[in-house]
Amino acid sequence: MTLKRMRGCGPIAALIVAFVTTILISTSAFAQSDSTPKYDFFAGYQYLNPGGTVPEGSSDPSNPTPFKLPGMAKGGGTAFTYNFDPHWGAEVDAGYNRDGNTISSNWTVSAGPRFMWRTDSVNLFLHGLVGLNRVTYDAGTVTHNGIGTILGGGMDIPFTKMFAWRLFEADYVYSRHNFANLAASEFPSLRRPSFEGARLRTGVVISWGGEEAVAPTAACSVQPTEVMVGEPINATVTPSNFNPKHTVTYSWSGNGGTVTGKDTSAAIDTNNAAPGDYAVTAHVTDPKAKKNNEASCTAKYTIKPLPPKNPPTVSLSASPSELVPGGTVNLSANCTSPDGVPVSVANWTSTAGAVSGTGTSATLNTAGLPPGPVTVNATCTDSRGLNAQASTQVTIQNPPPPPVDKALEARLALHSVYFPTNLPTVKDPQNGLIESQQKTLTNLAADFKKYLEAKPDAKLTLEGHADHRGSAEFNQALTERRVARVKSFLVEQGVPEADIETKAYGKDRNLTTDEVKQSIDQNTELTTAEKKRALARIVVIRMASNRRVDVTLNAAGQTATSVRQFPFNAADAMSLIGGRQSEQKAAPKAAPKKKAAPKK
């Protein structure tokens, strides 16, 4: 199809899209009718725009004169359809239009399938037809038959089963013609033109045939059919042959007891009813149907006199009645009937914990329960359905606090954690914790989590330091990253974040050279030779000793600070002593011929 043809059918395509949208909306808004005619016949007015240009009959085939077929407002159309089912049918269609000014006319005779969606308010259809397209023009001197197709649909508004008004029908009419006798091959658009037109219709539809809808029915039942005064009765209704797409309504009535109905079921309360034979009636209505929309049914039942009844009596006991969480409680019930009928105990429940058991004995598991009262209930029922309930109470006491592990408490006086020079960086704040220091923190996390079981109010304080080089702002930010990295590592090991506090001191509170020498002298892990080598590099060791995070334990007014002892014997100790870069963000350039500042 050429661009020109595509533009020509644009309005038709838009109409078809709008029509399909209307169908989709209608299918959700209406319900399908249950009465389908066998045949339907349409007759009405028709407007046709052939949408074609043909060669004039009197022109020279070597130089044909084009003639555009006009819109033809005078016309009529008919259609006959045989319906296979509520949706599909075979349609035969005929239409005729003429234009009095140019004495042009157009006949169409087509056949094909039709799809119709029937609702209570409208019938929407689509059809696709193939057949003859006969055109006459030039005052009737030129007549030609072509093959064509009709695609479209419309809307019918039914008034009765037999009569409907076709509000509109909009069709795309396409046909192919061959005027080889009127136009040479040099003029293909006139020699073999394609008509792309539009057809509009309105009129009446007459339908007949088909089977009438089966009358709706309803069947009622009650269970049980005989009861004692006070015993309940359940009534149900089963409707049949109603339109499954419609929502039906139900109403219930009865002459014995109180009838409470909801949809297809009803409850009959026989309390205070006199003994006798009664009936309950259900009435089913389809408010959307115009006829055959009601059905009713009745079910009978008998209410017998009620002999005197006394409910059972029941009491519960618990042993022990007070205990700490984790223990079990033995529960027992004593249930008897004043009338001597059989009784049973069931429905053991509790406001907390888990109750298991059947009959007159049960067990309450108190694992994980908070301190406070727990109420246990049970129900005693006799063979006539009478029941009684009883309860007993169990008190959950506060468990004694676990003893503090002194060895664990001693281990928590940890060594401080050390960092390589200038780590972690701004771009990589997760870097800087080397393997030996991660192991130190892993052990701390495991011990601290156990310590929290005995002292849940314990806290850890992380204090970050940096060596003396670099600006105050740079070192402050660096120590903030160090304590943040240590905190995040501890949280990754399961330490609650709320139990960790952080402080960053920058290069303040640095260890002095004498304090570092004293630490080396007191380090029992170093040999005399190792201590001598460390003291020979005391300036470098002092700076490495200040690149650290101290850990302080606070619990119940007690404070323990980590031992600030540099890990000389760690396998990766040289990563902490040496350095790749300064802890300054940007050290000033050295003056000419002067020795550059040492790197960390």
Coordinates of C-alpha atoms in Angstrom, one line a residue:
M1 CA 0.0 0.0 0.0
T2 CA 1.4 3.4 -1.0
L3 CA 1.8 6.3 1.4
K4 CA -1.1 8.0 -0.3
R5 CA -3.3 5.0 0.3
M6 CA -2.2 4.8 3.9
R7 CA -3.2 8.4 4.4
G8 CA -6.5 7.8 2.8
C9 CA -7.4 5.0 5.2
G10 CA -6.2 6.8 8.3
P11 CA -9.7 8.0 9.4
I12 CA -11.0 4.5 8.8
A13 CA -8.2 3.0 10.9
A14 CA -8.9 5.5 13.7
L15 CA -12.6 4.6 13.5
I16 CA -11.8 0.8 13.8
V17 CA -9.5 1.4 16.8
A18 CA -12.2 3.5 18.5
F19 CA -14.7 0.7 17.8
V20 CA -12.4 -2.0 19.2
T21 CA -11.9 0.2 22.3
T22 CA -15.7 0.5 22.7
I23 CA -16.0 -3.3 22.6
L24 CA -13.4 -3.7 25.3
I25 CA -15.1 -1.2 27.5
S26 CA -18.5 -2.7 26.9
T27 CA -17.4 -6.2 27.8
S28 CA -16.5 -5.0 31.3
A29 CA -19.6 -2.9 31.6
F30 CA -22.4 -5.3 30.5
A31 CA -23.2 -8.9 30.8
Q32 CA -23.8 -11.2 27.9
S33 CA -27.4 -12.0 27.0
D34 CA -28.5 -15.6 27.3
S35 CA -31.0 -15.4 24.4
T36 CA -29.6 -15.7 20.9
P37 CA -31.7 -15.5 17.6
K38 CA -31.0 -17.9 14.8
Y39 CA -31.3 -15.3 12.0
D40 CA -31.2 -11.5 11.7
F41 CA -31.9 -9.2 8.8
F42 CA -30.8 -5.6 8.4
A43 CA -32.2 -3.0 6.1
G44 CA -31.5 0.8 6.1
Y45 CA -29.9 3.8 4.7
Q46 CA -26.3 3.8 3.3
Y47 CA -23.8 6.5 2.5
L48 CA -20.7 5.5 0.4
N49 CA -17.6 7.3 -0.7
P50 CA -16.0 4.9 -3.2
G51 CA -12.5 6.4 -2.7
G52 CA -11.3 5.8 -6.2
T53 CA -10.1 7.6 -9.3
V54 CA -10.9 6.0 -12.8
P55 CA -10.3 7.0 -16.4
E56 CA -13.1 8.7 -18.3
G57 CA -14.8 6.5 -20.8
S58 CA -14.5 9.0 -23.6
S59 CA -10.8 9.8 -23.2
D60 CA -7.9 8.5 -25.2
P61 CA -6.3 5.5 -23.6
S62 CA -2.9 6.9 -24.5
N63 CA -3.8 10.1 -22.6
P64 CA -6.6 9.2 -20.3
T65 CA -8.5 11.8 -18.3
P66 CA -8.8 10.9 -14.6
F67 CA -12.2 11.1 -12.9
K68 CA -12.6 10.9 -9.1
L69 CA -15.7 9.1 -8.1
P70 CA -17.8 11.3 -5.8
G71 CA -19.3 10.5 -2.5
M72 CA -22.8 9.0 -3.0
A73 CA -25.3 10.1 -0.5
K74 CA -28.3 8.2 -2.1
G75 CA -28.2 4.6 -1.2
G76 CA -29.4 1.7 0.8
G77 CA -28.1 -1.6 2.2
T78 CA -29.2 -5.0 3.5
A79 CA -27.5 -7.8 5.3
F80 CA -28.7 -11.3 6.3
T81 CA -26.9 -13.3 9.0
Y82 CA -27.1 -16.9 10.1
N83 CA -25.9 -17.2 13.7
F84 CA -24.0 -20.3 14.7
D85 CA -23.7 -19.3 18.3
P86 CA -24.1 -16.2 20.4
H87 CA -20.9 -14.7 18.8
W88 CA -20.2 -16.1 15.4
G89 CA -22.4 -15.9 12.2
A90 CA -22.2 -16.1 8.4
E91 CA -23.3 -12.8 6.8
V92 CA -24.4 -11.9 3.2
D93 CA -24.3 -8.2 2.5
A94 CA -25.6 -6.1 -0.4
G95 CA -25.5 -2.3 -0.9
Y96 CA -26.2 0.3 -3.6
N97 CA -25.4 4.0 -3.9
R98 CA -25.7 6.5 -6.7
D99 CA -24.8 10.1 -7.4
G100 CA -27.4 12.1 -9.4
N101 CA -25.1 14.8 -10.5
T102 CA -22.5 12.6 -12.2
I103 CA -24.9 9.7 -12.8
S104 CA -22.4 7.4 -11.1
S105 CA -23.3 4.3 -9.0
N106 CA -21.7 1.5 -7.0
W107 CA -23.0 -2.0 -6.2
T108 CA -21.5 -4.3 -3.6
V109 CA -22.4 -7.9 -2.9
S110 CA -20.3 -9.6 -0.3
A111 CA -20.2 -12.5 2.2
G112 CA -18.1 -13.4 5.2
P113 CA -17.9 -14.0 8.9
R114 CA -19.4 -11.8 11.6
F115 CA -18.4 -11.6 15.3
M116 CA -21.0 -10.1 17.7
W117 CA -20.8 -9.4 21.4
R118 CA -24.3 -9.3 22.8
T119 CA -25.1 -7.5 26.1
D120 CA -28.3 -6.4 27.8
S121 CA -28.0 -2.8 26.5
V122 CA -26.1 -3.0 23.1
N123 CA -24.9 -5.5 20.6
L124 CA -21.4 -4.8 19.1
F125 CA -20.2 -6.5 15.9
L126 CA -17.2 -6.8 13.6
H127 CA -17.3 -8.3 10.1
G128 CA -15.0 -9.1 7.3
L129 CA -16.6 -9.6 3.9
V130 CA -15.3 -10.5 0.4
G131 CA -17.3 -10.1 -2.9
L132 CA -18.3 -8.1 -6.0
N133 CA -17.7 -4.4 -6.3
R134 CA -19.6 -3.0 -9.4
V135 CA -19.0 0.6 -10.4
T136 CA -20.9 2.7 -13.1
Y137 CA -20.0 6.2 -14.2
D138 CA -19.9 8.6 -17.2
A139 CA -23.7 8.8 -17.4
G140 CA -23.9 5.0 -17.3
T141 CA -21.6 4.5 -20.3
V142 CA -18.8 2.7 -18.3
T143 CA -19.6 -0.2 -16.0
H144 CA -16.9 -2.4 -14.5
N145 CA -16.9 -5.3 -12.0
G146 CA -14.1 -5.7 -9.5
I147 CA -13.2 -7.9 -6.5
G148 CA -13.5 -6.1 -3.1
T149 CA -13.5 -6.5 0.6
I150 CA -15.4 -4.8 3.4
L151 CA -14.0 -4.5 6.9
G152 CA -15.7 -2.8 9.8
G153 CA -18.4 -3.0 12.4
G154 CA -21.1 -1.2 14.3
M155 CA -23.5 -1.1 17.2
D156 CA -27.1 -2.3 17.5
I157 CA -29.5 -1.2 20.3
P158 CA -32.0 -4.0 21.0
F159 CA -35.6 -3.0 22.0
T160 CA -37.0 -6.5 22.0
K161 CA -35.6 -9.9 21.1
M162 CA -37.0 -9.4 17.5
F163 CA -36.4 -5.7 16.9
A164 CA -33.2 -3.6 17.2
W165 CA -32.0 -0.3 15.8
R166 CA -28.6 -0.3 14.1
L167 CA -27.3 3.0 15.6
F168 CA -24.3 3.0 13.2
E169 CA -22.2 0.8 11.0
A170 CA -18.8 2.1 9.8
D171 CA -16.9 0.1 7.1
Y172 CA -13.7 0.3 5.2
V173 CA -14.4 -0.6 1.5
Y174 CA -11.6 -1.8 -0.7
S175 CA -11.8 -3.0 -4.3
R176 CA -9.5 -3.7 -7.2
H177 CA -10.5 -2.8 -10.8
N178 CA -8.9 -3.3 -14.3
F179 CA -9.5 -0.6 -16.9
A180 CA -7.0 -1.9 -19.5
N181 CA -9.3 -0.8 -22.3
L182 CA -9.4 2.8 -21.1
A183 CA -5.9 3.5 -19.9
A184 CA -2.5 2.4 -21.4
S185 CA 0.1 0.7 -19.3
E186 CA 2.0 4.0 -18.9
F187 CA -0.8 5.0 -16.5
P188 CA -0.9 2.2 -13.9
S189 CA -2.9 4.1 -11.3
L190 CA -5.7 4.5 -13.8
R191 CA -5.3 1.2 -15.6
R192 CA -5.5 -0.9 -12.4
P193 CA -6.8 1.5 -9.7
S194 CA -7.6 0.5 -6.1
F195 CA -10.7 1.9 -4.4
E196 CA -10.2 2.7 -0.7
G197 CA -13.5 4.1 0.5
A198 CA -15.8 4.4 3.5
R199 CA -19.3 3.3 4.0
L200 CA -21.8 4.4 6.8
R201 CA -25.1 2.8 7.6
T202 CA -28.0 3.0 9.9
G203 CA -31.4 1.2 10.0
V204 CA -33.4 -1.5 11.6
V205 CA -32.5 -5.2 12.5
I206 CA -35.1 -7.9 12.7
S207 CA -34.2 -11.2 14.4
W208 CA -36.0 -14.4 14.7
G209 CA -35.5 -18.1 15.6
G210 CA -33.4 -19.6 18.4
E211 CA -34.4 -21.3 21.6
E212 CA -36.1 -19.5 24.4
A213 CA -34.1 -19.3 27.7
V214 CA -35.0 -22.0 30.3
A215 CA -37.0 -20.7 33.2
P216 CA -34.9 -20.3 36.4
T217 CA -35.4 -22.6 39.3
A218 CA -34.2 -22.9 42.9
A219 CA -33.8 -25.9 45.3
C220 CA -33.8 -25.5 49.1
S221 CA -32.5 -27.8 51.8
V222 CA -32.0 -27.7 55.6
Q223 CA -29.5 -29.5 57.8
P224 CA -30.5 -31.1 60.2
T225 CA -34.2 -31.5 59.5
E226 CA -35.0 -32.2 63.1
V227 CA -33.6 -30.3 66.1
M228 CA -34.3 -29.6 69.7
V229 CA -35.3 -26.2 70.8
G230 CA -32.2 -24.0 70.8
E231 CA -30.2 -26.0 68.4
P232 CA -29.2 -24.3 65.1
I233 CA -30.3 -25.2 61.6
N234 CA -28.5 -24.3 58.4
A235 CA -30.5 -23.7 55.2
T236 CA -29.1 -23.4 51.7
V237 CA -30.5 -22.6 48.3
T238 CA -29.1 -23.7 44.9
P239 CA -30.3 -21.5 42.0
S240 CA -30.3 -22.9 38.4
N241 CA -30.8 -21.5 34.9
F242 CA -30.1 -17.9 35.9
N243 CA -27.8 -15.8 33.7
P244 CA -24.3 -16.6 35.0
K245 CA -23.1 -13.1 34.1
H246 CA -25.7 -11.5 36.4
T247 CA -25.6 -11.0 40.1
V248 CA -28.7 -12.3 41.7
T249 CA -30.2 -11.3 45.0
Y250 CA -31.5 -13.5 47.8
S251 CA -34.2 -13.1 50.4
W252 CA -35.1 -15.5 53.2
S253 CA -38.2 -15.9 55.4
G254 CA -39.5 -18.6 57.8
N255 CA -42.2 -19.3 60.3
G256 CA -40.3 -21.0 63.0
G257 CA -37.4 -19.4 64.9
T258 CA -35.4 -16.4 63.6
V259 CA -34.1 -16.7 60.0
T260 CA -30.9 -14.7 59.2
G261 CA -30.0 -15.1 55.5
K262 CA -26.9 -14.1 53.5
D263 CA -26.7 -15.0 49.8
T264 CA -27.1 -18.8 49.3
S265 CA -27.2 -19.7 53.0
A266 CA -29.3 -18.9 56.1
A267 CA -29.0 -19.6 59.8
I268 CA -32.2 -20.5 61.7
D269 CA -32.1 -19.7 65.5
T270 CA -34.6 -21.9 67.3
N271 CA -34.1 -20.4 70.7
N272 CA -37.5 -19.5 72.2
A273 CA -39.3 -21.2 69.3
A274 CA -42.3 -23.4 70.1
P275 CA -42.0 -27.1 69.2
G276 CA -43.6 -28.0 65.8
D277 CA -43.2 -28.3 62.1
Y278 CA -42.0 -25.3 60.2
A279 CA -40.7 -24.2 56.8
V280 CA -38.1 -21.7 55.5
T281 CA -38.4 -20.1 52.1
A282 CA -35.7 -18.6 49.8
H283 CA -36.6 -16.1 47.0
V284 CA -34.0 -15.6 44.2
T285 CA -34.3 -12.6 41.9
D286 CA -32.2 -11.5 38.8
P287 CA -32.8 -7.7 38.8
K288 CA -31.2 -7.2 35.4
A289 CA -33.3 -9.7 33.6
K290 CA -36.6 -8.5 32.1
K291 CA -38.6 -11.8 32.3
N292 CA -38.1 -15.2 33.8
N293 CA -36.1 -13.5 36.5
E294 CA -37.5 -15.1 39.7
A295 CA -37.5 -18.4 41.5
S296 CA -38.4 -19.6 45.0
C297 CA -38.3 -22.8 47.0
T298 CA -39.2 -24.1 50.5
A299 CA -37.6 -26.6 52.9
K300 CA -39.4 -28.1 56.0
Y301 CA -37.9 -28.8 59.4
T302 CA -39.1 -29.9 62.8
I303 CA -38.4 -28.4 66.3
K304 CA -38.7 -30.9 69.1
P305 CA -39.2 -30.1 72.8
L306 CA -35.9 -29.6 74.8
P307 CA -35.4 -31.7 78.0
P308 CA -33.8 -29.9 80.9
K309 CA -30.1 -29.5 80.5
N310 CA -27.3 -28.4 82.9
P311 CA -24.0 -27.3 81.4
P312 CA -20.8 -29.1 82.6
T313 CA -18.5 -27.6 85.2
V314 CA -14.7 -27.4 84.8
S315 CA -11.6 -26.2 86.7
L316 CA -8.0 -26.0 85.7
S317 CA -4.7 -26.3 87.7
A318 CA -1.1 -25.6 86.9
S319 CA 2.1 -27.1 88.4
P320 CA 4.3 -25.2 89.0
S321 CA 2.4 -21.9 88.9
E322 CA 5.6 -19.8 89.1
L323 CA 8.8 -20.4 87.2
V324 CA 11.5 -18.7 85.1
P325 CA 11.4 -18.7 81.3
G326 CA 12.3 -22.0 79.6
G327 CA 10.6 -24.4 82.0
T328 CA 7.4 -26.4 81.4
V329 CA 4.1 -26.3 83.3
N330 CA 1.9 -29.4 83.7
L331 CA -1.8 -28.5 83.2
S332 CA -4.8 -30.5 84.2
A333 CA -8.5 -30.1 83.9
N334 CA -11.3 -31.5 86.0
C335 CA -14.6 -31.6 84.0
T336 CA -17.9 -33.1 85.1
S337 CA -21.6 -33.0 84.0
P338 CA -24.3 -32.6 86.6
D339 CA -26.6 -34.6 84.3
G340 CA -24.1 -37.5 84.1
V341 CA -23.6 -37.3 80.3
P342 CA -20.2 -37.8 78.7
V343 CA -17.8 -34.8 78.6
S344 CA -14.6 -34.0 76.9
V345 CA -11.9 -31.3 77.3
A346 CA -10.4 -29.5 74.3
N347 CA -9.3 -26.0 72.9
W348 CA -6.3 -25.5 75.2
T349 CA -5.1 -22.0 74.6
S350 CA -2.7 -19.5 76.3
T351 CA -2.1 -15.8 76.1
A352 CA 1.7 -16.6 75.6
G353 CA 3.9 -19.6 75.1
A354 CA 2.9 -22.8 73.4
V355 CA 0.3 -25.3 74.8
S356 CA 0.3 -28.9 73.6
G357 CA -1.8 -31.8 74.7
T358 CA -5.3 -33.2 74.4
G359 CA -8.0 -34.3 76.8
T360 CA -7.7 -33.4 80.5
S361 CA -3.8 -32.9 80.4
A362 CA -1.6 -30.4 78.6
T363 CA 1.8 -28.8 78.8
L364 CA 2.8 -25.1 78.6
N365 CA 6.2 -24.4 77.2
T366 CA 7.6 -21.1 78.5
A367 CA 10.8 -20.8 76.4
G368 CA 11.5 -17.3 75.3
L369 CA 8.6 -15.7 77.3
P370 CA 9.0 -12.3 79.0
P371 CA 8.3 -11.9 82.7
G372 CA 4.7 -11.5 83.6
P373 CA 1.4 -13.5 83.9
V374 CA 0.2 -16.1 81.4
T375 CA -3.4 -17.1 81.3
V376 CA -4.3 -20.7 80.1
N377 CA -7.8 -21.6 79.0
A378 CA -9.7 -24.8 78.2
T379 CA -13.2 -25.7 77.2
C380 CA -15.3 -28.6 78.5
T381 CA -18.1 -29.9 76.3
D382 CA -20.8 -32.5 77.0
S383 CA -22.4 -34.9 74.5
R384 CA -25.3 -32.5 74.0
G385 CA -23.1 -29.6 72.9
L386 CA -23.3 -27.7 76.2
N387 CA -19.9 -26.3 77.2
A388 CA -18.1 -24.4 80.0
Q389 CA -14.8 -22.7 80.1
A390 CA -12.2 -22.3 82.8
S391 CA -8.8 -20.6 83.2
T392 CA -5.7 -20.7 85.4
Q393 CA -2.7 -18.3 85.6
V394 CA 1.0 -19.0 85.5
T395 CA 3.6 -16.3 86.5
I396 CA 6.8 -16.0 84.6
Q397 CA 9.6 -14.7 86.8
N398 CA 12.7 -12.7 85.9
P399 CA 15.6 -15.1 85.2
P400 CA 18.7 -14.5 87.3
P401 CA 21.4 -12.6 85.4
P402 CA 24.2 -14.9 84.0
P403 CA 27.5 -14.7 85.8
V404 CA 30.2 -12.6 84.3
D405 CA 33.1 -14.5 82.7
K406 CA 36.1 -13.0 84.4
A407 CA 38.5 -14.4 81.7
L408 CA 36.3 -12.9 79.0
E409 CA 36.3 -9.6 80.8
A410 CA 40.0 -9.7 81.0
R411 CA 40.4 -10.4 77.3
L412 CA 38.3 -7.4 76.4
A413 CA 41.3 -5.2 77.5
L414 CA 42.5 -5.4 73.9
H415 CA 45.4 -4.1 72.0
S416 CA 44.8 -1.0 70.0
V417 CA 44.3 -1.4 66.2
Y418 CA 46.9 0.1 63.9
F419 CA 46.7 1.5 60.3
P420 CA 49.2 1.9 57.5
T421 CA 50.2 5.5 56.5
N422 CA 47.4 7.7 55.2
L423 CA 44.8 4.9 55.2
P424 CA 41.9 4.7 54.7
T425 CA 41.6 7.2 51.9
V426 CA 38.7 9.4 51.0
K427 CA 38.2 7.5 47.7
D428 CA 38.4 4.1 49.5
P429 CA 37.2 4.4 53.0
Q430 CA 36.9 0.6 53.4
N431 CA 40.7 0.1 53.0
G432 CA 43.4 0.2 55.6
L433 CA 42.6 -2.7 58.0
I434 CA 45.3 -5.3 57.3
E435 CA 45.0 -8.9 58.1
S436 CA 46.5 -9.0 61.6
Q437 CA 44.4 -6.0 62.7
Q438 CA 41.2 -7.6 61.3
K439 CA 42.0 -10.7 63.4
T440 CA 42.3 -8.6 66.5
L441 CA 38.9 -7.0 65.8
T442 CA 37.3 -10.4 65.0
N443 CA 38.4 -11.7 68.4
L444 CA 37.1 -8.5 70.0
A445 CA 33.7 -8.8 68.3
A446 CA 33.3 -12.5 69.4
D447 CA 34.2 -11.7 73.0
F448 CA 32.1 -8.5 73.2
K449 CA 29.0 -10.2 72.0
K450 CA 29.3 -12.8 74.7
Y451 CA 30.1 -10.1 77.2
L452 CA 26.8 -8.3 76.3
E453 CA 24.8 -11.4 77.4
A454 CA 26.0 -10.8 81.0
K455 CA 26.1 -7.0 80.8
P456 CA 23.7 -5.7 78.1
D457 CA 24.5 -2.1 79.0
A458 CA 28.2 -2.4 77.9
K459 CA 29.5 -0.1 75.3
L460 CA 32.7 0.2 73.2
T461 CA 34.4 3.6 72.5
L462 CA 36.7 3.9 69.5
E463 CA 39.3 6.7 69.6
G464 CA 41.1 7.5 66.4
H465 CA 44.7 9.0 66.2
A466 CA 47.2 10.0 63.5
D467 CA 50.8 10.9 63.5
H468 CA 52.0 14.5 63.8
R469 CA 52.5 15.2 60.1
G470 CA 49.9 16.9 57.9
S471 CA 47.4 19.7 58.7
A472 CA 45.0 19.6 61.5
E473 CA 42.0 19.4 59.1
F474 CA 43.6 16.5 57.1
N475 CA 44.5 14.5 60.2
Q476 CA 41.0 15.1 61.8
A477 CA 39.3 13.7 58.7
L478 CA 41.8 10.8 58.5
T479 CA 41.1 9.7 62.1
E480 CA 37.3 10.0 61.5
R481 CA 37.7 7.5 58.6
R482 CA 39.8 5.2 60.8
V483 CA 37.2 5.0 63.6
A484 CA 34.5 4.6 61.0
R485 CA 36.3 1.7 59.3
V486 CA 36.8 0.0 62.7
K487 CA 33.2 0.5 63.6
S488 CA 31.9 -0.9 60.3
F489 CA 34.1 -3.9 60.6
L490 CA 32.8 -4.7 64.1
V491 CA 29.2 -4.2 62.9
E492 CA 29.9 -6.7 60.1
Q493 CA 31.0 -9.2 62.8
G494 CA 27.6 -8.8 64.5
V495 CA 28.3 -6.1 67.1
P496 CA 25.2 -3.9 67.5
E497 CA 25.9 -0.5 66.0
A498 CA 24.1 1.2 68.9
D499 CA 26.8 -0.2 71.3
I500 CA 29.7 1.5 69.6
E501 CA 30.7 5.2 70.1
T502 CA 33.5 6.9 68.1
K503 CA 35.8 9.8 68.7
A504 CA 38.5 11.3 66.4
Y505 CA 41.4 13.2 67.8
G506 CA 43.4 13.9 64.7
K507 CA 47.1 14.4 65.7
D508 CA 46.1 15.5 69.2
R509 CA 46.9 13.3 72.2
N510 CA 49.9 11.7 70.4
L511 CA 52.2 9.4 72.3
T512 CA 55.5 11.0 73.1
T513 CA 58.9 9.5 72.3
D514 CA 59.4 8.5 75.9
E515 CA 56.0 6.8 76.1
V516 CA 56.8 4.8 73.0
K517 CA 60.2 3.8 74.4
Q518 CA 58.6 2.7 77.6
S519 CA 56.1 0.6 75.6
I520 CA 59.0 -1.1 73.8
D521 CA 60.9 -1.8 77.0
Q522 CA 57.8 -3.4 78.6
N523 CA 56.9 -5.5 75.5
T524 CA 57.6 -9.1 76.7
E525 CA 57.1 -10.4 73.1
L526 CA 60.3 -8.7 71.9
T527 CA 63.9 -10.0 72.4
T528 CA 66.6 -7.7 73.6
A529 CA 68.0 -7.4 70.0
E530 CA 64.5 -6.6 68.7
K531 CA 64.0 -3.9 71.3
K532 CA 67.4 -2.4 70.4
R533 CA 66.5 -2.3 66.7
A534 CA 63.1 -0.7 67.4
L535 CA 64.7 2.0 69.6
A536 CA 67.2 2.8 66.9
R537 CA 64.2 3.7 64.7
I538 CA 62.3 5.4 67.5
V539 CA 61.1 8.3 65.3
V540 CA 59.5 6.0 62.7
I541 CA 58.1 3.7 65.4
R542 CA 56.6 6.6 67.3
M543 CA 54.8 7.8 64.2
A544 CA 53.6 4.2 63.5
S545 CA 52.4 3.9 67.1
N546 CA 50.3 7.0 66.7
R547 CA 48.5 5.7 63.6
R548 CA 46.0 3.7 65.6
V549 CA 42.5 3.4 67.0
D550 CA 42.2 2.7 70.8
V551 CA 39.3 0.6 72.1
T552 CA 37.7 1.4 75.5
L553 CA 35.2 -0.8 77.3
N554 CA 32.5 0.9 79.4
A555 CA 30.2 -1.2 81.6
A556 CA 28.3 -0.4 84.8
G557 CA 30.6 2.4 85.7
Q558 CA 33.7 0.4 84.9
T559 CA 36.2 1.5 82.2
A560 CA 38.9 -0.5 80.6
T561 CA 41.2 0.9 77.8
S562 CA 43.0 -1.2 75.3
V563 CA 46.8 -1.7 75.6
R564 CA 48.6 0.5 73.1
Q565 CA 51.3 -1.9 72.2
F566 CA 52.5 -1.9 68.6
P567 CA 52.3 -5.4 67.0
F568 CA 55.9 -5.8 66.1
N569 CA 55.6 -9.6 65.8
A570 CA 52.6 -9.5 63.3
A571 CA 53.4 -11.0 59.9
D572 CA 52.3 -7.8 58.3
A573 CA 53.9 -5.4 60.8
M574 CA 56.1 -3.8 58.1
S575 CA 53.0 -2.6 56.4
L576 CA 52.2 -0.6 59.5
I577 CA 55.8 0.7 60.0
G578 CA 56.6 1.7 56.4
G579 CA 54.6 4.0 54.3
R580 CA 53.9 4.9 50.7
Q581 CA 52.7 8.4 51.1
S582 CA 52.3 11.3 53.6
E583 CA 49.2 11.6 55.7
Q584 CA 48.8 15.1 54.3
K585 CA 46.4 15.8 51.6
A586 CA 48.9 18.0 49.7
A587 CA 52.3 18.7 51.3
P588 CA 53.9 22.0 50.3
K589 CA 56.7 21.8 47.8
A590 CA 60.1 21.8 49.3
A591 CA 62.3 24.8 48.9
P592 CA 65.2 24.5 46.3
K593 CA 68.2 22.5 47.4
K594 CA 66.5 21.4 50.7
K595 CA 65.8 17.8 51.7
A596 CA 62.2 16.8 51.2
A597 CA 60.1 15.9 54.3
P598 CA 60.1 12.2 55.2
K599 CA 57.1 10.2 53.9
K600 CA 54.9 8.1 56.1

